Coordinates of C-alpha atoms in Angstrom, one line a residue:
X272 CA -8.7 -92.5 42.7
X273 CA -9.5 -92.8 39.0
X274 CA -6.3 -91.6 37.2
X275 CA -8.4 -90.2 34.3
X276 CA -10.6 -88.2 36.5
X277 CA -10.0 -84.4 36.1
X278 CA -8.2 -82.8 39.0
X279 CA -8.7 -79.2 40.3
X280 CA -5.4 -78.3 38.8
X281 CA -6.5 -79.4 35.3
X282 CA -9.7 -77.5 35.7
X283 CA -8.0 -74.3 36.7
X284 CA -5.5 -74.6 33.9
X285 CA -8.3 -75.0 31.4
X286 CA -9.9 -71.8 32.6
X287 CA -6.6 -69.9 32.4
X288 CA -6.0 -71.2 28.8
X289 CA -9.3 -69.8 27.8
X290 CA -7.8 -66.3 28.4
X291 CA -11.1 -64.5 29.2
X292 CA -11.1 -60.8 29.0
X293 CA -12.8 -58.5 31.6
X294 CA -15.9 -58.3 29.3
X295 CA -15.9 -62.1 29.0
X296 CA -15.7 -62.6 32.8
X297 CA -18.5 -60.1 33.4
X298 CA -20.7 -61.8 30.8
X299 CA -20.1 -65.2 32.4
X300 CA -21.0 -63.9 35.8
X301 CA -24.1 -62.3 34.4
X302 CA -25.3 -65.7 33.4
X303 CA -23.9 -67.9 36.2
X304 CA -23.2 -65.6 39.1
X305 CA -25.1 -65.9 42.4
X306 CA -28.4 -64.0 42.4
X307 CA -31.4 -63.4 44.6
X308 CA -33.9 -66.3 44.5
X309 CA -37.6 -65.6 44.4
X310 CA -38.7 -69.0 45.3
X311 CA -37.6 -71.5 48.0
X312 CA -34.0 -72.6 47.8
X313 CA -32.8 -76.1 47.9
X314 CA -29.8 -74.9 49.9
X315 CA -30.2 -73.8 53.5
X316 CA -29.6 -70.1 54.1
X317 CA -26.5 -70.4 56.3
X318 CA -26.4 -66.6 56.9
X319 CA -29.9 -66.6 58.3
X320 CA -29.3 -69.6 60.4
X321 CA -26.2 -68.1 61.9
X322 CA -28.0 -64.9 62.7
X323 CA -30.8 -66.7 64.4
X324 CA -28.4 -68.7 66.5
X325 CA -26.6 -65.5 67.5
X326 CA -29.8 -63.8 68.6
X327 CA -31.1 -66.7 70.8
X328 CA -31.2 -65.4 74.4
X329 CA -29.5 -67.5 76.9
X330 CA -31.9 -69.2 79.2
X331 CA -31.4 -68.9 83.0
X332 CA -30.9 -72.6 83.4
X333 CA -28.1 -73.0 80.8
X334 CA -24.9 -74.3 82.2
X335 CA -21.5 -72.8 81.5
X336 CA -20.6 -75.8 79.3
X337 CA -23.8 -75.4 77.2
X338 CA -23.0 -71.7 76.6
X339 CA -19.5 -72.5 75.6
X340 CA -20.7 -75.2 73.2
X341 CA -23.1 -72.7 71.6
X342 CA -20.4 -70.1 71.2
X343 CA -18.2 -72.6 69.5
X344 CA -21.1 -73.6 67.1
X345 CA -21.6 -69.9 66.3
X346 CA -18.0 -69.4 65.4
X347 CA -18.1 -72.4 63.1
X348 CA -20.9 -70.8 61.0
X349 CA -19.8 -69.0 57.9
X350 CA -19.9 -65.3 57.8
X351 CA -22.4 -63.5 55.4
X352 CA -19.6 -63.0 52.9
X353 CA -18.5 -66.7 53.1
X354 CA -22.1 -67.8 52.8
X355 CA -22.6 -65.8 49.6
X356 CA -19.5 -67.3 48.1
X357 CA -20.5 -70.8 49.0
X358 CA -24.0 -70.3 47.6
X359 CA -24.2 -72.4 44.4
X360 CA -24.0 -70.6 41.0
X361 CA -27.1 -70.1 38.9
X362 CA -27.2 -73.3 36.8
X363 CA -27.9 -73.2 33.1
X364 CA -28.4 -76.0 30.5
X365 CA -26.7 -77.0 27.3
X366 CA -27.9 -79.4 24.6
X367 CA -25.1 -81.8 23.7
X368 CA -24.9 -84.1 20.8
X369 CA -22.2 -86.8 21.3
X370 CA -21.7 -88.1 17.7
X371 CA -19.8 -91.4 17.9
X372 CA -18.9 -94.1 17.8
X373 CA -16.2 -93.5 20.3
X374 CA -14.0 -95.9 22.2
X375 CA -13.7 -95.8 26.0
X376 CA -10.7 -93.5 26.1
X377 CA -12.4 -91.0 23.8
X378 CA -15.6 -91.1 25.9
X379 CA -13.5 -90.3 28.9
X380 CA -12.1 -87.3 27.2
X381 CA -15.6 -86.1 26.3
X382 CA -16.9 -86.8 29.8
X383 CA -14.0 -84.7 31.2
X384 CA -15.1 -81.7 29.2
X385 CA -18.7 -82.1 30.3
X386 CA -17.5 -82.4 33.9
X387 CA -15.6 -79.1 33.5
X388 CA -18.8 -77.4 32.2
X389 CA -20.8 -78.8 35.2
X390 CA -18.3 -77.3 37.6
X391 CA -18.9 -73.9 35.9
X392 CA -22.6 -74.1 36.2
X393 CA -23.6 -75.5 32.7
X394 CA -25.5 -78.8 33.0
X395 CA -25.6 -80.9 29.9
X396 CA -28.6 -82.6 28.4
X397 CA -27.0 -85.2 26.2
X398 CA -28.2 -87.1 23.1
X399 CA -26.0 -89.9 22.0
X400 CA -25.6 -90.7 18.3
X401 CA -23.7 -93.4 16.3
X402 CA -22.9 -92.7 12.7
X403 CA -21.9 -96.3 11.9
X404 CA -25.3 -97.8 12.8
X405 CA -27.5 -98.8 9.9
X406 CA -30.9 -97.3 10.2
X407 CA -33.8 -99.7 10.5
X408 CA -31.9 -102.9 11.1
X409 CA -32.6 -105.3 13.9
X410 CA -30.7 -104.4 17.1
X411 CA -30.5 -100.7 16.3
X412 CA -32.4 -99.7 19.4
X413 CA -30.3 -102.0 21.7
X414 CA -27.1 -100.6 20.3
X415 CA -28.2 -97.0 20.8
X416 CA -29.2 -97.8 24.4
X417 CA -25.8 -99.5 25.0
X418 CA -24.0 -96.4 23.7
X419 CA -26.0 -94.2 26.1
X420 CA -25.1 -96.5 29.0
X421 CA -21.4 -96.4 28.1
X422 CA -21.5 -92.6 28.3
X423 CA -23.3 -92.7 31.6
X424 CA -20.6 -95.0 33.0
X425 CA -17.9 -92.7 31.7
X426 CA -19.5 -89.6 33.2
X427 CA -19.8 -91.3 36.6
X428 CA -16.2 -92.5 36.4
X429 CA -15.3 -88.8 36.1
X430 CA -17.0 -88.0 39.3
X431 CA -20.5 -86.7 38.3
X432 CA -23.9 -88.2 38.6
X433 CA -25.7 -89.2 35.4
X434 CA -29.1 -90.6 34.6
X435 CA -30.0 -92.6 31.5
X436 CA -33.3 -91.5 30.0
X437 CA -34.3 -94.5 27.9
X438 CA -37.9 -93.7 27.3
X439 CA -38.7 -91.5 24.3
X440 CA -39.3 -87.9 25.3
X441 CA -40.1 -86.4 21.8
X442 CA -42.9 -87.2 19.4
X443 CA -42.5 -87.5 15.6
X444 CA -44.2 -85.0 13.3
X445 CA -45.0 -81.3 13.4
X446 CA -46.4 -79.9 16.6
X447 CA -50.2 -79.3 16.5
X448 CA -50.9 -75.7 15.7
X449 CA -47.6 -75.1 13.8
X450 CA -49.5 -74.4 10.6
X451 CA -51.0 -71.3 12.2
X452 CA -47.4 -69.9 12.7
X453 CA -46.0 -70.9 9.3
X454 CA -45.5 -67.2 8.4
X455 CA -42.8 -66.8 11.1
X456 CA -39.7 -67.2 8.9
X457 CA -37.3 -66.8 11.8
X458 CA -38.2 -70.2 13.2
X459 CA -37.0 -73.3 11.3
X460 CA -39.6 -76.1 11.3
X461 CA -38.6 -79.3 13.2
X462 CA -39.4 -82.9 12.3
X463 CA -40.4 -83.7 15.9
X464 CA -41.8 -82.0 18.9
X465 CA -42.4 -82.3 22.6
X466 CA -44.8 -81.1 25.3
X467 CA -43.9 -79.8 28.7
X468 CA -45.2 -83.0 30.3
X469 CA -42.8 -85.0 28.2
X470 CA -39.8 -83.4 30.0
X471 CA -40.6 -84.7 33.5
X472 CA -37.7 -87.1 33.5
X473 CA -35.2 -84.6 32.2
X474 CA -36.4 -82.0 34.8
X475 CA -36.2 -84.6 37.5
X476 CA -32.6 -85.5 36.6
X477 CA -31.6 -81.8 36.6
X478 CA -33.2 -81.1 39.9
X479 CA -31.3 -84.1 41.4
X480 CA -28.0 -82.8 40.1
X481 CA -27.7 -85.5 37.5
X482 CA -26.8 -85.3 33.8
X483 CA -29.5 -86.8 31.6
X484 CA -28.3 -89.0 28.7
X485 CA -30.7 -89.9 26.0
X486 CA -30.6 -92.3 23.0
X487 CA -32.2 -90.9 19.9
X488 CA -35.7 -92.3 20.3
X489 CA -39.1 -90.8 19.5
X490 CA -42.8 -91.8 19.8
X491 CA -44.5 -92.5 16.4
X492 CA -48.2 -92.0 15.7
X493 CA -48.9 -95.4 17.3
X494 CA -47.1 -94.4 20.5
X495 CA -44.2 -96.8 19.8
X496 CA -40.7 -95.8 20.8
X497 CA -38.6 -96.0 17.7
X498 CA -35.0 -95.0 16.7
X499 CA -34.8 -91.7 14.8
X500 CA -32.3 -89.2 13.6
X501 CA -30.5 -87.7 16.6
X502 CA -30.8 -84.2 15.0
X503 CA -34.6 -84.5 15.1
X504 CA -34.5 -85.2 18.9
X505 CA -32.1 -82.3 19.6
X506 CA -34.1 -79.8 17.6
X507 CA -37.3 -80.9 19.3
X508 CA -35.6 -80.6 22.7
X509 CA -34.3 -77.1 21.9
X510 CA -37.8 -75.9 21.1
X511 CA -39.5 -77.8 23.9
X512 CA -37.0 -76.7 26.6
X513 CA -37.4 -73.1 25.6
X514 CA -41.2 -73.3 25.7
X515 CA -41.2 -75.1 29.1
X516 CA -38.8 -72.5 30.5
X517 CA -41.2 -69.8 29.3
X518 CA -44.0 -71.5 31.2
X519 CA -41.9 -71.6 34.4
X520 CA -41.1 -67.9 34.0
X521 CA -44.9 -67.2 33.9
X522 CA -45.2 -69.0 37.3
X523 CA -41.9 -69.7 39.0
X524 CA -43.5 -71.7 41.8
X525 CA -45.4 -74.1 39.7
X526 CA -45.8 -74.8 35.9
X527 CA -49.4 -74.9 34.6
X528 CA -49.4 -78.7 34.9
X529 CA -49.7 -78.9 38.6
X530 CA -47.2 -81.7 39.2
X531 CA -44.4 -80.2 37.1
X532 CA -43.4 -77.2 39.3
X533 CA -39.7 -76.9 39.9
X534 CA -37.4 -74.3 41.4
X535 CA -35.4 -72.0 39.1
X536 CA -32.1 -73.3 40.4
X537 CA -31.7 -74.8 36.9
X538 CA -32.8 -72.7 33.9
X539 CA -34.2 -75.1 31.3
X540 CA -33.6 -72.7 28.4
X541 CA -30.5 -74.0 26.5
X542 CA -27.6 -71.6 26.6
X543 CA -25.4 -73.6 24.3
X544 CA -25.7 -76.3 21.6
X545 CA -22.5 -78.5 21.6
X546 CA -21.9 -81.0 18.8
X547 CA -19.0 -83.3 19.8
X548 CA -17.8 -85.4 16.8
X549 CA -14.6 -86.9 15.4
X550 CA -13.7 -84.4 12.7
X551 CA -14.3 -80.9 14.4
X552 CA -15.8 -77.9 12.6
X553 CA -17.2 -77.1 9.2
X554 CA -14.6 -77.0 6.3
X555 CA -14.1 -73.7 4.6
X556 CA -13.1 -73.0 1.0
X557 CA -11.4 -69.8 2.2
X558 CA -9.1 -71.7 4.5
X559 CA -8.2 -74.6 2.2
X560 CA -10.4 -77.0 3.9
X561 CA -9.6 -76.0 7.5
X562 CA -12.6 -75.1 9.5
X563 CA -14.7 -72.0 9.6
X564 CA -14.0 -70.2 12.9
X565 CA -17.2 -68.3 13.2
X566 CA -20.4 -68.7 11.1
X567 CA -23.2 -66.1 10.8
X568 CA -26.1 -68.4 10.0
X569 CA -28.4 -65.6 8.9
X570 CA -26.1 -64.6 6.1
X571 CA -23.7 -67.5 5.4
X572 CA -25.9 -70.6 5.5
X573 CA -26.6 -70.8 1.8
X574 CA -23.1 -69.6 0.8
X575 CA -21.5 -72.5 2.8
X576 CA -23.7 -75.0 1.1
X577 CA -22.8 -73.6 -2.3
X578 CA -19.0 -73.6 -1.6
X579 CA -18.9 -77.0 0.1
X580 CA -16.4 -79.1 -1.9
X581 CA -17.2 -82.7 -2.9
X582 CA -14.2 -84.3 -1.1
X583 CA -15.4 -82.9 2.2
X584 CA -18.5 -85.0 2.0
X585 CA -16.1 -87.9 2.7
X586 CA -13.9 -86.3 5.3
X587 CA -16.7 -84.4 7.1
X588 CA -19.8 -86.3 6.2
X589 CA -22.0 -84.8 8.9
X590 CA -20.9 -81.1 8.5
X591 CA -23.8 -79.9 6.5
X592 CA -26.4 -81.8 8.6
X593 CA -24.9 -80.4 11.8
X594 CA -25.0 -77.0 10.2
X595 CA -28.7 -77.5 9.6
X596 CA -29.1 -78.7 13.2
X597 CA -27.5 -75.6 14.6
X598 CA -29.7 -73.4 12.4
X599 CA -32.8 -75.1 13.7
X600 CA -31.9 -75.1 17.4
X601 CA -30.6 -71.5 17.4
X602 CA -33.7 -70.2 15.8
X603 CA -35.6 -71.2 19.0
X604 CA -32.8 -70.5 21.5
X605 CA -32.2 -66.9 22.9
X606 CA -30.1 -64.6 20.6
X607 CA -27.2 -64.7 23.1
X608 CA -27.0 -68.5 22.6
X609 CA -24.4 -70.1 20.4
X610 CA -23.5 -73.5 19.0
X611 CA -20.1 -75.1 18.7
X612 CA -18.9 -78.0 16.6
X613 CA -15.9 -79.5 18.3
X614 CA -13.7 -82.7 18.1
X615 CA -13.6 -85.1 21.0
X616 CA -9.8 -84.2 21.0
X617 CA -10.6 -80.8 22.4
X618 CA -12.5 -81.0 25.7
X619 CA -10.9 -77.8 26.9
X620 CA -12.4 -75.9 24.0
X621 CA -15.8 -76.4 25.7
X622 CA -14.6 -74.3 28.6
X623 CA -13.2 -71.6 26.4
X624 CA -16.5 -71.4 24.5
X625 CA -18.5 -71.2 27.7
X626 CA -16.5 -68.5 29.3
X627 CA -15.7 -66.3 26.3
X628 CA -18.5 -67.3 23.8
X629 CA -16.0 -66.6 21.1
X630 CA -14.2 -68.8 18.5
X631 CA -10.7 -70.1 19.1
X632 CA -9.3 -67.4 16.8
X633 CA -11.1 -64.3 15.5
X634 CA -12.4 -64.8 12.0
X635 CA -11.6 -61.1 11.2
X636 CA -7.8 -61.5 11.7
X637 CA -5.8 -61.1 8.5
X638 CA -5.9 -64.2 6.3
X639 CA -2.2 -64.7 6.1
X640 CA -1.9 -64.4 9.9
X641 CA -4.6 -67.0 10.4
X642 CA -2.9 -69.4 8.0
X643 CA 0.3 -69.3 10.1
X644 CA -1.5 -70.0 13.4
X645 CA -0.9 -73.4 15.0
X646 CA -4.3 -73.1 16.6
X647 CA -5.9 -73.3 13.1
X648 CA -5.9 -77.0 12.5
X649 CA -8.3 -79.5 10.8
X650 CA -9.9 -80.2 14.2
X651 CA -10.3 -76.5 15.3
X652 CA -13.9 -75.9 16.6
X653 CA -16.4 -73.9 14.6
X654 CA -18.6 -71.4 16.6
X655 CA -22.0 -70.8 15.1
X656 CA -24.4 -68.0 15.9
X657 CA -27.9 -67.1 14.7
X658 CA -26.2 -63.9 13.7
X659 CA -27.7 -61.1 11.6
X660 CA -28.2 -60.4 7.9
X661 CA -25.4 -58.2 6.4
X662 CA -26.1 -55.9 3.5
X663 CA -23.9 -53.7 1.3
X664 CA -25.6 -50.3 0.4
X665 CA -24.2 -48.3 -2.5
X666 CA -26.3 -45.1 -2.4
X667 CA -27.2 -42.7 0.4
X668 CA -30.9 -43.1 -0.3
X669 CA -30.6 -46.7 0.8
X670 CA -29.5 -45.7 4.3
X671 CA -32.1 -45.4 7.0
X672 CA -30.9 -42.2 8.6
X673 CA -32.7 -42.3 11.9
X674 CA -31.4 -45.8 12.6
X675 CA -27.9 -44.9 11.4
X676 CA -27.9 -41.8 13.6
X677 CA -29.0 -43.9 16.6
X678 CA -26.2 -46.5 15.9
X679 CA -23.5 -43.9 15.6
X680 CA -24.5 -41.8 18.6
X681 CA -24.8 -44.8 20.9
X682 CA -21.6 -46.4 19.7
X683 CA -19.5 -43.3 19.9
X684 CA -21.4 -41.6 22.8
X685 CA -21.5 -38.3 21.0
X686 CA -24.1 -36.2 19.2
X687 CA -23.9 -36.5 15.4
X688 CA -23.8 -33.3 13.3
X689 CA -26.4 -34.8 11.0
X690 CA -26.7 -32.2 8.3
X691 CA -23.0 -31.8 7.7
X692 CA -22.4 -35.6 7.9
X693 CA -24.9 -36.6 5.2
X694 CA -24.1 -33.6 3.1
X695 CA -20.5 -34.8 2.9
X696 CA -21.6 -38.4 2.2
X697 CA -23.7 -37.2 -0.8
X698 CA -20.5 -36.5 -2.6
X699 CA -18.0 -39.0 -1.1
X700 CA -19.9 -42.2 -0.2
X701 CA -18.4 -45.3 -1.7
X702 CA -20.5 -47.9 0.1
X703 CA -21.9 -48.7 3.6
X704 CA -22.2 -52.2 5.1
X705 CA -25.1 -52.6 7.6
X706 CA -25.4 -55.6 10.0
X707 CA -28.9 -56.6 11.0
X708 CA -31.3 -53.8 11.8
X709 CA -28.5 -51.3 12.2
X710 CA -26.8 -53.3 15.0
X711 CA -23.5 -52.3 13.3
X712 CA -22.3 -50.4 10.2
X713 CA -19.1 -49.6 8.3
X714 CA -19.1 -46.5 6.1
X715 CA -16.4 -46.1 3.4
X716 CA -15.9 -42.9 1.4
X717 CA -13.8 -41.8 -1.5
X718 CA -11.5 -39.0 -0.5
X719 CA -9.4 -36.8 -2.8
X720 CA -5.8 -37.6 -2.2
X721 CA -2.6 -36.0 -3.7
X722 CA -0.8 -38.2 -6.1
X723 CA -3.7 -40.6 -6.7
X724 CA -7.2 -40.4 -8.0
X725 CA -8.9 -41.1 -4.6
X726 CA -8.3 -42.7 -1.2
X727 CA -10.6 -45.4 0.1
X728 CA -11.3 -44.1 3.7
X729 CA -13.1 -45.9 6.5
X730 CA -15.1 -43.1 7.8
X731 CA -17.1 -44.9 10.4
X732 CA -17.0 -48.4 12.0
X733 CA -19.6 -48.8 14.7
X734 CA -21.4 -51.5 16.7
X735 CA -24.2 -51.0 19.2
X736 CA -23.0 -51.6 22.8
X737 CA -25.7 -54.3 23.1
X738 CA -24.2 -56.2 20.2
X739 CA -20.5 -55.9 21.2
X740 CA -19.2 -59.4 22.1
X741 CA -21.9 -61.3 20.1
X742 CA -19.9 -61.7 16.9
X743 CA -21.4 -58.7 15.0
X744 CA -18.0 -56.8 15.0
X745 CA -16.3 -59.8 13.3
X746 CA -19.2 -60.3 10.8
X747 CA -19.0 -56.7 9.9
X748 CA -15.2 -56.6 9.5
X749 CA -15.1 -59.7 7.3
X750 CA -17.7 -58.1 5.0
X751 CA -15.6 -54.9 4.9
X752 CA -12.5 -56.9 4.0
X753 CA -14.3 -58.7 1.2
X754 CA -15.6 -55.5 -0.2
X755 CA -12.5 -53.3 0.0
X756 CA -8.9 -54.4 0.5
X757 CA -9.6 -58.1 0.1
X758 CA -11.7 -57.7 -3.1
X759 CA -10.9 -60.0 -6.0
X760 CA -9.4 -62.9 -4.1
X761 CA -11.0 -66.4 -4.3
X762 CA -11.5 -66.5 -0.6
X763 CA -13.1 -63.0 -0.4
X764 CA -16.5 -63.6 -2.0
X765 CA -18.9 -61.6 0.1
X766 CA -22.2 -63.4 0.1
X767 CA -24.0 -60.3 1.3
X768 CA -24.4 -58.4 -2.0
X769 CA -22.1 -55.6 -3.2
X770 CA -19.5 -56.6 -5.8
X771 CA -19.6 -60.3 -4.9
X772 CA -15.8 -60.7 -5.1
X773 CA -15.5 -59.2 -8.5
X774 CA -13.2 -56.1 -8.9
X775 CA -9.9 -54.7 -7.9
X776 CA -8.9 -54.3 -4.2
X777 CA -8.0 -50.9 -2.9
X778 CA -5.9 -49.8 0.1
X779 CA -8.1 -49.0 3.0
X780 CA -7.1 -46.1 5.4
X781 CA -8.6 -44.8 8.6
X782 CA -7.8 -42.7 11.6
X783 CA -8.5 -43.3 15.3
X784 CA -8.0 -41.3 18.4
X785 CA -4.7 -42.4 20.1
X786 CA -6.6 -43.1 23.3
X787 CA -9.3 -45.1 21.7
X788 CA -9.6 -48.5 23.5
X789 CA -10.4 -50.3 20.2
X790 CA -7.0 -49.5 18.8
X791 CA -5.6 -52.8 20.1
X792 CA -8.2 -54.5 17.9
X793 CA -7.2 -52.3 15.0
X794 CA -3.5 -53.1 15.5
X795 CA -4.2 -56.8 15.0
X796 CA -6.1 -56.3 11.7
X797 CA -4.2 -53.5 10.0
X798 CA -1.2 -53.9 7.8
X799 CA 0.5 -51.0 9.6
X800 CA 0.0 -47.8 11.5
X801 CA 1.7 -44.4 12.3
X802 CA 1.1 -42.0 15.1
X803 CA 0.1 -38.5 14.2
X804 CA -0.1 -36.5 17.5
X805 CA -3.6 -37.2 18.9
X806 CA -4.4 -39.6 16.1
X807 CA -3.2 -43.0 14.9
X808 CA -3.4 -43.6 11.1
X809 CA -4.1 -47.2 10.2
X810 CA -4.1 -48.9 6.8
X811 CA -4.7 -52.3 5.2
X812 CA -2.9 -52.9 1.9
X813 CA -4.8 -54.2 -1.1
X814 CA -4.1 -57.9 -0.8
X815 CA -4.6 -58.9 -4.5
X816 CA -1.9 -56.4 -5.6
X817 CA 0.6 -57.8 -3.1
X818 CA -0.2 -61.4 -4.1
X819 CA 0.1 -60.6 -7.8
X820 CA 3.5 -59.0 -7.2
X821 CA 4.7 -61.9 -5.1
X822 CA 3.7 -64.3 -7.9
X823 CA 5.5 -62.1 -10.5
X824 CA 8.7 -62.4 -8.5
X825 CA 8.4 -66.2 -8.2
X826 CA 8.2 -66.1 -4.4
X827 CA 11.3 -64.1 -3.8
X828 CA 9.2 -61.7 -1.6
X829 CA 8.6 -58.0 -1.5
X830 CA 11.0 -55.3 -0.6
X831 CA 10.5 -53.3 2.6
X832 CA 9.1 -50.3 0.7
X833 CA 7.8 -50.9 -2.9
X834 CA 8.0 -48.2 -5.5
X835 CA 4.3 -47.5 -5.4
X836 CA 4.5 -47.1 -1.6
X837 CA 7.0 -44.3 -1.6
X838 CA 5.5 -41.1 -0.2
X839 CA 2.0 -42.6 0.3
X840 CA 2.0 -42.2 4.1
X841 CA 2.5 -38.5 3.8
X842 CA -0.4 -38.1 1.3
X843 CA -2.6 -40.4 3.3
X844 CA -1.9 -38.5 6.5
X845 CA -2.6 -35.2 4.9
X846 CA -5.9 -36.5 3.5
X847 CA -7.1 -38.3 6.6
X848 CA -6.4 -35.4 9.0
X849 CA -8.4 -33.0 6.7
X850 CA -11.6 -35.2 7.0
X851 CA -14.0 -33.0 9.0
X852 CA -15.4 -34.1 12.3
X853 CA -18.9 -35.7 12.2
X854 CA -19.8 -34.6 15.8
X855 CA -21.3 -31.5 17.3

């Protein structure tokens, strides 16, 4: 037995370490759980066979021994329940970039992670890259093929079947007809393309239960196979596999090209993009060079480029090009898809990402808490999502009331008292943050508070049920932090409009029903809380004020209750409990 081959105990331990919630588990089963097949199955229907054998009438000429043998055979057949459990999970695909060079031990670690994914139903389509190869030199093609063959050998050493795909499957240049769709700004143009017929070899490998491994080759205008940037191959595959899967959806028995029909046991639409490199995720200025945990490409892409420090171009030379790759691929992949940039040192992170589709740590946790987490290291993975635009609105006229009403009522499951709600906001609105097309929103008001000029009050924090679990809640809370209690700090520059990091932070206060299931999430993000009968009062202290005071005291720390904090809970509670209900 290969000592480096993953055992079932290692596999189970990796799943347990992922710590999936009930929602995570349901989401995983929704994508990978057994389901009814519309076409012919590659696996015999054991239940049907068992039923047929049970109903076969005994012929008059059968001997006692023959009947006994048939009875034994029937008992050996799995029951209907067992047959459904043994039925293979619905298999999905992932695009994987293995960005070397890697030694054999490192390749084994990478292969182990890919094997874990295969066991969970996610089959990888791998493109191998080598950063140390000089482009255009003699022997480049041979070196790329050798790297692909080394990974194939490593995968098979881990107990899975793999197939090298050494012929080019993508074509250089824009796809014919793209100029007609240039106005679609959501789709990022690719430097290469593919047609459904080009994916025959990849489809064949997937059907045979093999992991296809490709060197970065493409056909030029003279139909010559030539080495190209691996990112161009991956982006072309992302688009091509999505388009091919759409054709299969139109006719599940057979694609329009007669000889290309396959069963739907493997969904060609990429569910994940995985970039496995040596350095891990994208460095963040807000974390002193440690990686971003979660990136909203729709609103943070330009901001990350603008704040990317020069030294990181040496320590993380491919971070920005991989960021661009994720943006291109995810623009074609389904909205539920995500990308992960992960170090070869963290094969178990691939399982956690697959099962939970979340970052290693929530990006909306308090900054000080994140800085103290051992899990936040230079090689921590970065999760990337297509995400949604995030906008800060300063006036009530900017709010789309029908869309806001729909969001609040679906999120809270109650009927909004629209007239009273907006009448109050006319006098008290400070700002509103809206994610996407009202997929989520945070509404902050200024409330009259005894002993101070006003209280910054989080009146509403809502996310549509269809967007819960896709990162929107974290995108929204980070923007809320940057615009309120985190305002004025160097790492709190909100790229989504508003005050853009300039100004003085204010304490943020809100109330929540004591039986609200989201309270656990609030506990982790608030500075403190106090129970007030049927309510829980939460607050987040203005971070800039605390840091300024700590600096003034030369690091001696803060007292348990500062002078300015005396009596504030009483006035906050009095103000918060007087905020009228927004519901009918």
